[in-house]
PDB file of C-alpha atoms in Angstrom:
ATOM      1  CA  UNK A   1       1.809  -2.160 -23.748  1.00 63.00           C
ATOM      2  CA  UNK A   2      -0.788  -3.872 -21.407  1.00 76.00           C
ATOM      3  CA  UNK A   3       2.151  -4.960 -18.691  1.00 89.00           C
ATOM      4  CA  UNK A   4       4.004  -1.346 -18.963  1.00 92.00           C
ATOM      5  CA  UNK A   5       0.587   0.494 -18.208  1.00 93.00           C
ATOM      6  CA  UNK A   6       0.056  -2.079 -15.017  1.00 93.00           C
ATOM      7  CA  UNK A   7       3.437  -1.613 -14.072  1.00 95.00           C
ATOM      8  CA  UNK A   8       3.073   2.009 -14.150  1.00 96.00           C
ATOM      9  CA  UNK A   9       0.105   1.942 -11.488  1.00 97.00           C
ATOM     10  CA  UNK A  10       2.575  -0.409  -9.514  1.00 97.00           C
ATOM     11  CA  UNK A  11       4.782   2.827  -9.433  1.00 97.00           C
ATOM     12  CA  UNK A  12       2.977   4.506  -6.115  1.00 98.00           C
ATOM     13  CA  UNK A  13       2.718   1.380  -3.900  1.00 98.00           C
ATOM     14  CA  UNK A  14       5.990   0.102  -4.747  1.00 98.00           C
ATOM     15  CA  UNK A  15       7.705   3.174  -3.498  1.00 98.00           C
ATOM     16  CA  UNK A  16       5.509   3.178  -0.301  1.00 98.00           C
ATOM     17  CA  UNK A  17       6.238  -0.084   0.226  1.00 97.00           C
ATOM     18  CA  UNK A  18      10.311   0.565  -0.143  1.00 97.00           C
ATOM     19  CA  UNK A  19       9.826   3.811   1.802  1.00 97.00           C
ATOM     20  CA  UNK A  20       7.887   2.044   4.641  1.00 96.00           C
ATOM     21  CA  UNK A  21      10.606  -0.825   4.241  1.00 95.00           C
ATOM     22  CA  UNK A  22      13.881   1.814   4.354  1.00 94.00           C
ATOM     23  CA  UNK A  23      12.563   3.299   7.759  1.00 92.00           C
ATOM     24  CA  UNK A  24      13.614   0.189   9.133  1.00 85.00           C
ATOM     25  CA  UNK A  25      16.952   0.509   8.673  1.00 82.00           C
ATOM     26  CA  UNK A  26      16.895   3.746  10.474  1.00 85.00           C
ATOM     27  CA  UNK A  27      14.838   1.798  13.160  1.00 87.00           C
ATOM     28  CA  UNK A  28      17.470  -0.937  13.038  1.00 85.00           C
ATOM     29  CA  UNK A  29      20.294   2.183  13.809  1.00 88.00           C
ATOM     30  CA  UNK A  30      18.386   3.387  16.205  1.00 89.00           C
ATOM     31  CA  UNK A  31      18.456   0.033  18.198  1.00 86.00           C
ATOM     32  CA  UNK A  32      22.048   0.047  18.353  1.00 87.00           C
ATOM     33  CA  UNK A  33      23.035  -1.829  15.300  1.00 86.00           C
ATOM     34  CA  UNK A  34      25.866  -1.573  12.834  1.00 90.00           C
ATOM     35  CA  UNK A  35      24.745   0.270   9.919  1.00 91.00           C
ATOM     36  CA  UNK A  36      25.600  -2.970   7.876  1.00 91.00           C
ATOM     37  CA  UNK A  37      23.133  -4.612   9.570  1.00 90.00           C
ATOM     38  CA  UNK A  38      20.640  -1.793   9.472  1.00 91.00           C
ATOM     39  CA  UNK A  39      21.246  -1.442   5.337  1.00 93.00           C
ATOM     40  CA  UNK A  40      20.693  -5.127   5.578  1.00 94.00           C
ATOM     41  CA  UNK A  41      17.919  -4.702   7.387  1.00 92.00           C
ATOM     42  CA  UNK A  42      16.427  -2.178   5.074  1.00 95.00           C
ATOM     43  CA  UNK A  43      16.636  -3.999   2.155  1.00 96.00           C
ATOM     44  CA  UNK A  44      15.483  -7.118   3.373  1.00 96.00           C
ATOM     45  CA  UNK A  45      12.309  -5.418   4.196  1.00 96.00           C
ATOM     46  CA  UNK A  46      11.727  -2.887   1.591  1.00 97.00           C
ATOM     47  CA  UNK A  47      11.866  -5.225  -1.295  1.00 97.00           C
ATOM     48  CA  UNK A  48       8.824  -7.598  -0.279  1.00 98.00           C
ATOM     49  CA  UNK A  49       6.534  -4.720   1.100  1.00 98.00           C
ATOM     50  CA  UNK A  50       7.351  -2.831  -2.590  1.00 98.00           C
ATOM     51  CA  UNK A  51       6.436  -5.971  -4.330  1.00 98.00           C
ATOM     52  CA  UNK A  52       3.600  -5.972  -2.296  1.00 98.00           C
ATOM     53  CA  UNK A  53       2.671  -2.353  -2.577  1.00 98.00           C
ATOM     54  CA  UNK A  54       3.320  -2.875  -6.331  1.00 98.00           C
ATOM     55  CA  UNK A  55       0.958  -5.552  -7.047  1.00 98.00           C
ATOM     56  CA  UNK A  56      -1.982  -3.424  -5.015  1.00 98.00           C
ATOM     57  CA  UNK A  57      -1.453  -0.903  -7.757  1.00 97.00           C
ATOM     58  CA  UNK A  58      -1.562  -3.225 -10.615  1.00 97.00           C
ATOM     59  CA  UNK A  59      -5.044  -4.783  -8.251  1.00 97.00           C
ATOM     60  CA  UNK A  60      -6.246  -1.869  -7.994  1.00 97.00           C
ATOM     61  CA  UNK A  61      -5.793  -0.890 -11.176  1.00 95.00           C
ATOM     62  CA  UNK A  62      -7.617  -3.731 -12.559  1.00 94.00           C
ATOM     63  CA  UNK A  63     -10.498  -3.713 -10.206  1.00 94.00           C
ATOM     64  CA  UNK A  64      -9.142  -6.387  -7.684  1.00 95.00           C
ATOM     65  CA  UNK A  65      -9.642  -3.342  -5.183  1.00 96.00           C
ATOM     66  CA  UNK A  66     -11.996  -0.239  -5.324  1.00 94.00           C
ATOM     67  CA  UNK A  67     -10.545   3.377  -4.250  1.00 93.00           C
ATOM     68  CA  UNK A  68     -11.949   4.116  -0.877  1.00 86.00           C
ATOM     69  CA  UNK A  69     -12.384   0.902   0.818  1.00 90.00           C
ATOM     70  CA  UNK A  70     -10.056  -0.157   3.704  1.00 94.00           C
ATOM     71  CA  UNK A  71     -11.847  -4.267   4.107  1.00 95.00           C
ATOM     72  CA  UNK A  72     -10.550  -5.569   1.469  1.00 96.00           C
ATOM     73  CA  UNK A  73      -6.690  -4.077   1.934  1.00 96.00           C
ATOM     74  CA  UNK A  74      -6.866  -4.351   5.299  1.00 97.00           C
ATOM     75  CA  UNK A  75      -6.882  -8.509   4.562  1.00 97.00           C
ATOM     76  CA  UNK A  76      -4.785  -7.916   1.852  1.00 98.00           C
ATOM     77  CA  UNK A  77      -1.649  -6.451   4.421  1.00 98.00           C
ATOM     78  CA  UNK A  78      -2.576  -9.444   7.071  1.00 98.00           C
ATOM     79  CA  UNK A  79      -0.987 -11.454   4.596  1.00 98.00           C
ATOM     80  CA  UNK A  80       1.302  -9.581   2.444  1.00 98.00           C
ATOM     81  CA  UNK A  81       2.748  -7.490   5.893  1.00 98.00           C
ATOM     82  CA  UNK A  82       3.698 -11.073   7.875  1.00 98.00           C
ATOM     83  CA  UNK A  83       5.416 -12.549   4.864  1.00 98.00           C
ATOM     84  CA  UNK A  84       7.270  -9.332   4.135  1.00 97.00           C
ATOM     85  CA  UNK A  85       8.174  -9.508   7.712  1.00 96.00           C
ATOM     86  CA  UNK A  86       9.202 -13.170   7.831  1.00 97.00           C
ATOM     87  CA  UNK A  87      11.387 -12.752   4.795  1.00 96.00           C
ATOM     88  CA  UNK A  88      13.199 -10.259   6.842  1.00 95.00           C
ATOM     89  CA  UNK A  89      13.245 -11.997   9.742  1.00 94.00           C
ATOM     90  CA  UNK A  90      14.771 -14.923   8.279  1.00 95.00           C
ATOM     91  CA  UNK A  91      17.545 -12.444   6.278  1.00 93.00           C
ATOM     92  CA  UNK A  92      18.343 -10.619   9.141  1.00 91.00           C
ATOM     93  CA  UNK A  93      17.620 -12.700  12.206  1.00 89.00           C
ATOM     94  CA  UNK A  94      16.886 -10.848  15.114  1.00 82.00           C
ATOM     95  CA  UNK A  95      15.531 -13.660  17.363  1.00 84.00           C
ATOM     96  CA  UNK A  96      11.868 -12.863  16.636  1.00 86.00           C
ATOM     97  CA  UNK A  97      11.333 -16.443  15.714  1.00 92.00           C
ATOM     98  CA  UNK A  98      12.576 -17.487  18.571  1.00 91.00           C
ATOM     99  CA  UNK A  99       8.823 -18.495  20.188  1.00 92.00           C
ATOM    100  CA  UNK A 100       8.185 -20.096  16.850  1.00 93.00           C
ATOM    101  CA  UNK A 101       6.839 -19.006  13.462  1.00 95.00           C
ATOM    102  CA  UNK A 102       3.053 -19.540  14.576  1.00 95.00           C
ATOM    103  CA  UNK A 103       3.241 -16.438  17.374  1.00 96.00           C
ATOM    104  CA  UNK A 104       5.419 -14.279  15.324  1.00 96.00           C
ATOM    105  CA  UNK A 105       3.088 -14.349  12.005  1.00 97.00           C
ATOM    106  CA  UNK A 106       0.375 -13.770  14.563  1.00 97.00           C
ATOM    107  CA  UNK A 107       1.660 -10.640  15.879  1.00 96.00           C
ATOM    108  CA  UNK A 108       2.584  -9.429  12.292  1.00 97.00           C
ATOM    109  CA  UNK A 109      -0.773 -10.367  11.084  1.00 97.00           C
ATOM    110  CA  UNK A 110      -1.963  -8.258  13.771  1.00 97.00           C
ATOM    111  CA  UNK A 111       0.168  -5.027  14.098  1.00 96.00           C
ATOM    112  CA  UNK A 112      -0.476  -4.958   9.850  1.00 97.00           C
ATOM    113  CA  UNK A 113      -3.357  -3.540  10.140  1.00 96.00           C
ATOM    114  CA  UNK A 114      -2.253  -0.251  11.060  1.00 96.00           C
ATOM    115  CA  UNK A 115       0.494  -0.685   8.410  1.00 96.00           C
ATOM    116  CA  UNK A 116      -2.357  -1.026   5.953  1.00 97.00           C
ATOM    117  CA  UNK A 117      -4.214   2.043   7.633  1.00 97.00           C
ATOM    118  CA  UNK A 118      -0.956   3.971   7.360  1.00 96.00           C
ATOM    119  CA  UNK A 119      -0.117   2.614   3.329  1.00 97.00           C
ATOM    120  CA  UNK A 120      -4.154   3.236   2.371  1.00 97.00           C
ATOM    121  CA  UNK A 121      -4.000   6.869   3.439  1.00 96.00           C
ATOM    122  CA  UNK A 122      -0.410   7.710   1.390  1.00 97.00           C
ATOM    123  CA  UNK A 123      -1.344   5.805  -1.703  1.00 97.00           C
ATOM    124  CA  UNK A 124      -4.814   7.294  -1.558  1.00 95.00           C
ATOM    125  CA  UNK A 125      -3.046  10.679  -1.686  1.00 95.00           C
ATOM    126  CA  UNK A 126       0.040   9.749  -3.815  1.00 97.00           C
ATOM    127  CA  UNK A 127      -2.222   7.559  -6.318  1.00 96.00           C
ATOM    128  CA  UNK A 128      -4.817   9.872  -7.970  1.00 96.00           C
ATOM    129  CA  UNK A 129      -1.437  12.804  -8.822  1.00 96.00           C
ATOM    130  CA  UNK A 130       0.215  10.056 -10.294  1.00 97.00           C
ATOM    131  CA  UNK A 131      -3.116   9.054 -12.764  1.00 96.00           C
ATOM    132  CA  UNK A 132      -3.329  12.565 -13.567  1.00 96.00           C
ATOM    133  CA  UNK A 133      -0.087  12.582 -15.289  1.00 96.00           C
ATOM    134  CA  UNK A 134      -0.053   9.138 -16.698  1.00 96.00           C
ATOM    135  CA  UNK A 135      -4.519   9.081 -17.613  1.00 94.00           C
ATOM    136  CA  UNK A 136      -2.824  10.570 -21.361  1.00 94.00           C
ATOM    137  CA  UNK A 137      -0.739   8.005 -22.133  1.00 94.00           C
ATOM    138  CA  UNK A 138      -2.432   4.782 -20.182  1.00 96.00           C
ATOM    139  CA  UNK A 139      -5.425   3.257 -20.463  1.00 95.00           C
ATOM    140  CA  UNK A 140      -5.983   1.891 -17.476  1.00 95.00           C
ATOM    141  CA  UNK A 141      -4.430   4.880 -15.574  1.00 96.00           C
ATOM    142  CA  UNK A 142      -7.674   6.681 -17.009  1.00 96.00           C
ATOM    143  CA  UNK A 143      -9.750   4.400 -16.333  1.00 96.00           C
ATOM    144  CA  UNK A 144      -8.678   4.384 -12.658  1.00 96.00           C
ATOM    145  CA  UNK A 145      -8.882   7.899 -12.312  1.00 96.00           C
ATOM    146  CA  UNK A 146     -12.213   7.880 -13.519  1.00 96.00           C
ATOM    147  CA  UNK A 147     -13.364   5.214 -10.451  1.00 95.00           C
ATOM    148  CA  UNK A 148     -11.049   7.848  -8.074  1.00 95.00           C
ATOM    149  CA  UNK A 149     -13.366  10.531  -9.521  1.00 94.00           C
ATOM    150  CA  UNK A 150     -16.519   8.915  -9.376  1.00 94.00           C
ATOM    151  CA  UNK A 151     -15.923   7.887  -5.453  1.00 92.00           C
ATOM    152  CA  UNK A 152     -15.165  11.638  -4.609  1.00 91.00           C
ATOM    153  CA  UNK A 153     -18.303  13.091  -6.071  1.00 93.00           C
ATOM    154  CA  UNK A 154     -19.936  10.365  -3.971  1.00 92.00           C
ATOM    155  CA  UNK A 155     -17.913  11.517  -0.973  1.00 90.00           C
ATOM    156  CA  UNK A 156     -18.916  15.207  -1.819  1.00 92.00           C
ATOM    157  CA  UNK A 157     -22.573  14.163  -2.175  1.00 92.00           C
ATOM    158  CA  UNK A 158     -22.935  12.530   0.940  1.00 91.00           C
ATOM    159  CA  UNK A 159     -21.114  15.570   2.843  1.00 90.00           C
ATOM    160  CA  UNK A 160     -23.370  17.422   1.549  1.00 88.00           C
ATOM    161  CA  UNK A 161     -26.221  15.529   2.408  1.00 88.00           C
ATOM    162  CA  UNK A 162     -25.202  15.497   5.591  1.00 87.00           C
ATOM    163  CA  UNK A 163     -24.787  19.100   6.133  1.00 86.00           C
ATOM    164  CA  UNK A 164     -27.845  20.216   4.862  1.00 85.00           C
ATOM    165  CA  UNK A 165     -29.611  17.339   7.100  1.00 75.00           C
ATOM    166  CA  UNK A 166     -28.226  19.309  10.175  1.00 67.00           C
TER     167      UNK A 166
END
């Protein structure tokens, strides 16, 4: 039961991830190239950045990673974001690695940090709806609610705080 209940918190980031992935197919179109090679393009990206979006879940969900704090996921993507990209890269070859793999992980290590801004804000919205419906039925969906909870009343408190310091 433990590995269904993990996989079920993998649920939100994995279909960020293949989301995020699957716009880069349309990208791909846009840039003039066969829709084969955009599909390709797709897939070859959406499958390691929902892996990757699917094991933040199962982190998260077993306190890896704490709702609320961007640090921590922020190094997270400048490793998981380059690898997802040179897995595509090396799928679909688009000449990226042309200047070697050194510069290329560099600039995907650094344009993943506003991936990571981007995938924090939707799975911090998607996330605590989808622990609603599953806190019943899973344990550590509960749990993880609970932490969600617990870092909005802190949230609320220190808004308030703030407000009445004014």
């Amino acid at each position: 039961m433990t590995g269904r209940h993990s996989l079920e918190l993998a649920l939100p980031g994995a279909s960020i991830g293949a989301v995020a992935g699957a716009m880069a197919g349309g990208l791909t179109l846009l840039a003039g190239q066969s829709a084969g090679m955009a599909g390709l393009a797709a897939l070859a990206l959406a499958t390691p950045l929902a892996l990757f979006g699917g094991l933040y879940g199962m982190l998260l969900g077993h306190g890896v990673f704490r709702p609320g704090t961007f640090g921590p996921i922020g190094l997270y993507w400048m490793a998981a974001f380059p690898v997802s990209r040179l897995a595509q890269e090396i799928l679909v070859p688009t000449g990226g690695l042309a200047e070697g793999a050194g510069p290329f992980l560099a600039y995907q290590a650094m344009i993943s940090l506003g991936f990571a801004i981007g995938f924090l804000w939707m799975h911090e919205r998607i996330m605590p709806q989808w622990l609603v419906r599953r806190a019943g039925d899973n344990p550590l969906a509960g749990e993880l609610l609970q932490k969600y909870l617990r870092f909005a009343r802190i949230v609320r408190a220190r808004k308030s705080a703030r407000k009445e310091g004014r």
